[in-house]
Amino acid sequence: MADLFLIVGLPGAGKTTLARELAEVHGAVRFSPDEWMGPLFGDAEADGKRDVVEGRLVWTATEVLRAGGSVILDFGFWGRDERAGLCWLAASLGADVHTVYLPIDRATQVERVTGRWRDTPEQTWPISQADLDEWDGMFQEPDDAELAGRYNPTPPQGFADWGEWMADRWPTSRTSL
Ligand SMILES: Nc1ncnc2c1ncn2[C@@H]1O[C@H](COP(=O)(O)OP(=O)(O)O)[C@@H](O)[C@H]1O
Ligand SMILES: [Mg+2]
């Protein structure tokens, strides 16, 4: 059965490093949005284009899963709803979903993002203390039920199902536009 890995965590947590390892071990296709944003736009966000790129990567992931391949989405997935939407997508395709969370304490995080900017600036962007504070406030940590795959919430108000929610969060993930 095809596997979908969701890599969850803040910048510097080690997501891309682990995603590379998982890709080797499982023979899975890895999608790391930073590797697309840099070459395409030279910027991590590019005025909302990250969502456009992520959506198209979700679309591509859908194609791979449909073909029986396994996929690693190295998106960070800070939002609980994002993870729930991807779990719904995996289930609808008959794929097994694995939520992999990499917690990180602030001291280690600072050490790693600083080291990465120093050693491999072409793979990253400068990150300030204020950025880290803001992102901490935005991140919704997965709980045990979620990590055990026992998380099947109802979609947020205004959405009939998770498919509708996904089309709203990532419009470019839709197969036909
Ligand atoms: N388990 C680890 N122990 C020590 N350093 C690590 C570990 N995982 C990643 N790193 C280093 O920390 C930095 C951030 O890792 P990275 O995988 O790019 O994080 P993320 O993708 O979550 O932002 C990189 O320089 C990487 O080499
Ligand atoms: Mg990364």
CSV table of C-alpha atoms and ligand atoms in Angstrom, one decimal:
chain,number,residue,atom,x,y,z
A,1,MET,CA,0.0,0.0,0.0
A,2,ALA,CA,1.2,3.5,-0.7
A,3,ASP,CA,2.4,5.6,2.2
A,4,LEU,CA,2.0,9.4,2.7
A,5,PHE,CA,4.3,10.9,5.3
A,6,LEU,CA,3.5,14.3,6.7
A,7,ILE,CA,6.5,16.0,8.2
A,8,VAL,CA,5.5,18.3,11.0
A,9,GLY,CA,7.6,20.9,12.8
A,10,LEU,CA,9.0,24.4,13.0
A,11,PRO,CA,12.0,25.6,10.9
A,12,GLY,CA,15.3,24.0,12.1
A,13,ALA,CA,13.5,21.0,13.6
A,14,GLY,CA,15.3,18.7,11.1
A,15,LYS,CA,12.4,18.1,8.8
A,16,THR,CA,14.2,18.2,5.5
A,17,THR,CA,17.1,16.1,6.9
A,18,LEU,CA,14.7,13.4,8.1
A,19,ALA,CA,12.6,13.6,4.9
A,20,ARG,CA,15.7,12.8,2.8
A,21,GLU,CA,16.4,9.8,5.0
A,22,LEU,CA,12.8,8.6,4.8
A,23,ALA,CA,12.8,9.0,1.0
A,24,GLU,CA,15.8,6.6,0.9
A,25,VAL,CA,14.4,4.1,3.3
A,26,HIS,CA,10.9,3.9,1.8
A,27,GLY,CA,11.7,4.6,-1.8
A,28,ALA,CA,9.3,7.6,-1.6
A,29,VAL,CA,9.1,10.8,-3.6
A,30,ARG,CA,10.0,13.8,-1.4
A,31,PHE,CA,8.5,17.3,-1.9
A,32,SER,CA,10.2,20.1,0.1
A,33,PRO,CA,8.6,23.5,-0.8
A,34,ASP,CA,11.7,25.4,0.0
A,35,GLU,CA,13.5,23.6,-2.8
A,36,TRP,CA,10.9,25.0,-5.2
A,37,MET,CA,10.4,28.5,-3.8
A,38,GLY,CA,14.2,29.3,-4.0
A,39,PRO,CA,14.8,28.3,-7.6
A,40,LEU,CA,11.4,29.7,-8.8
A,41,PHE,CA,11.2,32.9,-6.9
A,42,GLY,CA,14.4,33.4,-4.8
A,43,ASP,CA,12.1,33.9,-1.8
A,44,ALA,CA,10.4,31.6,0.8
A,45,GLU,CA,6.9,33.2,0.5
A,46,ALA,CA,7.0,35.3,-2.7
A,47,ASP,CA,3.8,37.2,-2.0
A,48,GLY,CA,1.6,34.1,-1.4
A,49,LYS,CA,3.1,32.0,-4.1
A,50,ARG,CA,4.1,29.4,-1.5
A,51,ASP,CA,0.5,28.3,-1.3
A,52,VAL,CA,0.3,28.1,-5.1
A,53,VAL,CA,3.4,25.9,-5.1
A,54,GLU,CA,2.3,23.7,-2.2
A,55,GLY,CA,-1.1,23.1,-3.8
A,56,ARG,CA,0.5,21.9,-7.0
A,57,LEU,CA,2.8,19.7,-5.0
A,58,VAL,CA,-0.3,18.2,-3.3
A,59,TRP,CA,-1.7,17.7,-6.7
A,60,THR,CA,1.5,15.9,-7.8
A,61,ALA,CA,1.5,13.9,-4.6
A,62,THR,CA,-2.0,12.7,-5.5
A,63,GLU,CA,-0.9,11.5,-8.9
A,64,VAL,CA,2.1,9.6,-7.4
A,65,LEU,CA,-0.2,8.0,-4.7
A,66,ARG,CA,-2.7,7.0,-7.3
A,67,ALA,CA,0.1,5.3,-9.2
A,68,GLY,CA,1.0,3.3,-6.1
A,69,GLY,CA,4.0,5.4,-5.1
A,70,SER,CA,4.8,6.7,-1.7
A,71,VAL,CA,5.2,10.4,-0.9
A,72,ILE,CA,6.8,12.6,1.7
A,73,LEU,CA,5.4,16.0,2.1
A,74,ASP,CA,8.0,18.2,3.9
A,75,PHE,CA,5.7,21.1,4.4
A,76,GLY,CA,5.9,21.6,8.2
A,77,PHE,CA,2.1,21.5,8.5
A,78,TRP,CA,1.7,24.0,11.4
A,79,GLY,CA,-2.1,23.8,11.2
A,80,ARG,CA,-4.2,20.9,12.6
A,81,ASP,CA,-6.7,21.4,9.8
A,82,GLU,CA,-4.0,21.1,7.2
A,83,ARG,CA,-3.0,17.7,8.6
A,84,ALA,CA,-6.6,16.6,8.9
A,85,GLY,CA,-7.1,17.6,5.2
A,86,LEU,CA,-4.1,15.6,4.1
A,87,CYS,CA,-5.3,12.6,6.2
A,88,TRP,CA,-8.6,12.8,4.4
A,89,LEU,CA,-6.9,12.9,1.0
A,90,ALA,CA,-4.8,9.9,1.8
A,91,ALA,CA,-7.8,7.9,3.0
A,92,SER,CA,-9.7,8.8,-0.2
A,93,LEU,CA,-6.8,7.4,-2.2
A,94,GLY,CA,-6.4,4.3,-0.1
A,95,ALA,CA,-3.0,5.4,1.1
A,96,ASP,CA,-1.6,5.0,4.7
A,97,VAL,CA,-0.8,8.2,6.4
A,98,HIS,CA,2.1,8.7,8.8
A,99,THR,CA,2.3,12.0,10.8
A,100,VAL,CA,5.9,12.5,11.8
A,101,TYR,CA,6.4,15.3,14.3
A,102,LEU,CA,9.9,16.7,15.1
A,103,PRO,CA,9.7,18.8,18.3
A,104,ILE,CA,12.5,21.3,18.9
A,105,ASP,CA,13.6,23.4,21.8
A,106,ARG,CA,14.4,27.1,21.2
A,107,ALA,CA,18.2,26.9,22.0
A,108,THR,CA,18.7,24.0,19.6
A,109,GLN,CA,16.5,25.7,17.0
A,110,VAL,CA,18.5,28.9,17.1
A,111,GLU,CA,21.8,26.9,16.9
A,112,ARG,CA,20.5,24.9,13.8
A,113,VAL,CA,19.0,27.8,11.8
A,114,THR,CA,22.1,29.9,12.5
A,115,GLY,CA,24.4,27.0,11.5
A,116,ARG,CA,22.4,26.3,8.3
A,117,TRP,CA,22.4,30.0,7.3
A,118,ARG,CA,26.2,30.1,7.8
A,119,ASP,CA,27.0,26.7,6.1
A,120,THR,CA,24.4,26.4,3.3
A,121,PRO,CA,22.9,29.8,2.7
A,122,GLU,CA,21.7,28.7,-0.8
A,123,GLN,CA,19.2,26.3,1.0
A,124,THR,CA,17.6,28.7,3.3
A,125,TRP,CA,16.8,32.3,4.3
A,126,PRO,CA,17.8,34.5,7.3
A,127,ILE,CA,15.5,33.9,10.3
A,128,SER,CA,15.2,36.4,13.1
A,129,GLN,CA,14.3,36.0,16.8
A,130,ALA,CA,11.0,37.8,16.0
A,131,ASP,CA,10.2,35.3,13.3
A,132,LEU,CA,10.8,32.4,15.7
A,133,ASP,CA,8.5,34.0,18.3
A,134,GLU,CA,5.8,34.6,15.7
A,135,TRP,CA,6.0,31.1,14.4
A,136,ASP,CA,5.8,29.6,17.8
A,137,GLY,CA,2.5,31.3,18.3
A,138,MET,CA,1.1,30.0,15.0
A,139,PHE,CA,2.2,26.4,15.4
A,140,GLN,CA,-0.4,23.9,16.5
A,141,GLU,CA,1.4,20.9,18.0
A,142,PRO,CA,0.0,17.5,17.1
A,143,ASP,CA,-1.4,15.5,20.0
A,144,ASP,CA,-1.1,11.8,20.7
A,145,ALA,CA,-4.3,10.9,19.0
A,146,GLU,CA,-3.2,12.6,15.9
A,147,LEU,CA,0.2,11.0,15.9
A,148,ALA,CA,-1.4,7.6,16.4
A,149,GLY,CA,-3.6,8.1,13.3
A,150,ARG,CA,-6.7,8.3,15.4
A,151,TYR,CA,-7.7,11.8,14.4
A,152,ASN,CA,-10.7,12.3,12.2
A,153,PRO,CA,-12.3,15.6,13.0
A,154,THR,CA,-15.3,17.2,11.3
A,155,PRO,CA,-14.3,19.9,8.8
A,156,PRO,CA,-14.5,23.6,10.0
A,157,GLN,CA,-17.7,25.5,9.9
A,158,GLY,CA,-18.7,26.4,6.3
A,159,PHE,CA,-17.2,23.3,4.7
A,160,ALA,CA,-19.3,20.3,3.7
A,161,ASP,CA,-16.3,18.0,3.7
A,162,TRP,CA,-12.5,18.1,3.9
A,163,GLY,CA,-12.4,18.0,0.1
A,164,GLU,CA,-14.0,21.5,0.1
A,165,TRP,CA,-11.6,22.7,2.8
A,166,MET,CA,-8.6,21.5,0.8
A,167,ALA,CA,-9.8,23.3,-2.3
A,168,ASP,CA,-10.1,26.5,-0.3
A,169,ARG,CA,-6.7,26.1,1.5
A,170,TRP,CA,-4.8,25.0,-1.6
A,171,PRO,CA,-6.9,25.9,-4.7
A,172,THR,CA,-4.1,24.6,-7.0
A,173,SER,CA,-4.3,21.1,-5.5
A,174,ARG,CA,-7.5,20.6,-7.5
A,175,THR,CA,-7.2,18.2,-10.4
A,176,SER,CA,-9.2,20.4,-12.7
A,177,LEU,CA,-9.0,24.1,-12.4
B,1,LIG,N1,19.2,15.4,14.2
B,1,LIG,C1,20.0,16.5,14.0
B,1,LIG,N2,21.0,16.7,14.8
B,1,LIG,C2,21.8,17.8,14.5
B,1,LIG,N3,21.6,18.7,13.5
B,1,LIG,C3,20.6,18.4,12.7
B,1,LIG,C4,19.7,17.4,12.9
B,1,LIG,N4,18.8,17.4,11.9
B,1,LIG,C5,19.1,18.5,11.2
B,1,LIG,N5,20.2,19.1,11.6
B,1,LIG,C6,20.8,20.3,11.0
B,1,LIG,O1,20.0,21.4,11.5
B,1,LIG,C7,19.8,22.3,10.4
B,1,LIG,C8,18.3,22.4,10.1
B,1,LIG,O2,17.8,21.1,9.6
B,1,LIG,P1,16.8,21.0,8.5
B,1,LIG,O3,16.6,19.5,8.2
B,1,LIG,O4,17.1,21.9,7.3
B,1,LIG,O5,15.5,21.5,9.2
B,1,LIG,P2,14.0,22.0,8.7
B,1,LIG,O6,13.9,21.4,7.3
B,1,LIG,O7,13.1,21.4,9.7
B,1,LIG,O8,14.0,23.5,8.7
B,1,LIG,C9,20.6,21.8,9.2
B,1,LIG,O9,21.8,22.5,9.1
B,1,LIG,C10,20.8,20.3,9.5
B,1,LIG,O10,22.0,19.8,9.0
B,2,MG,MG,13.4,22.2,5.5
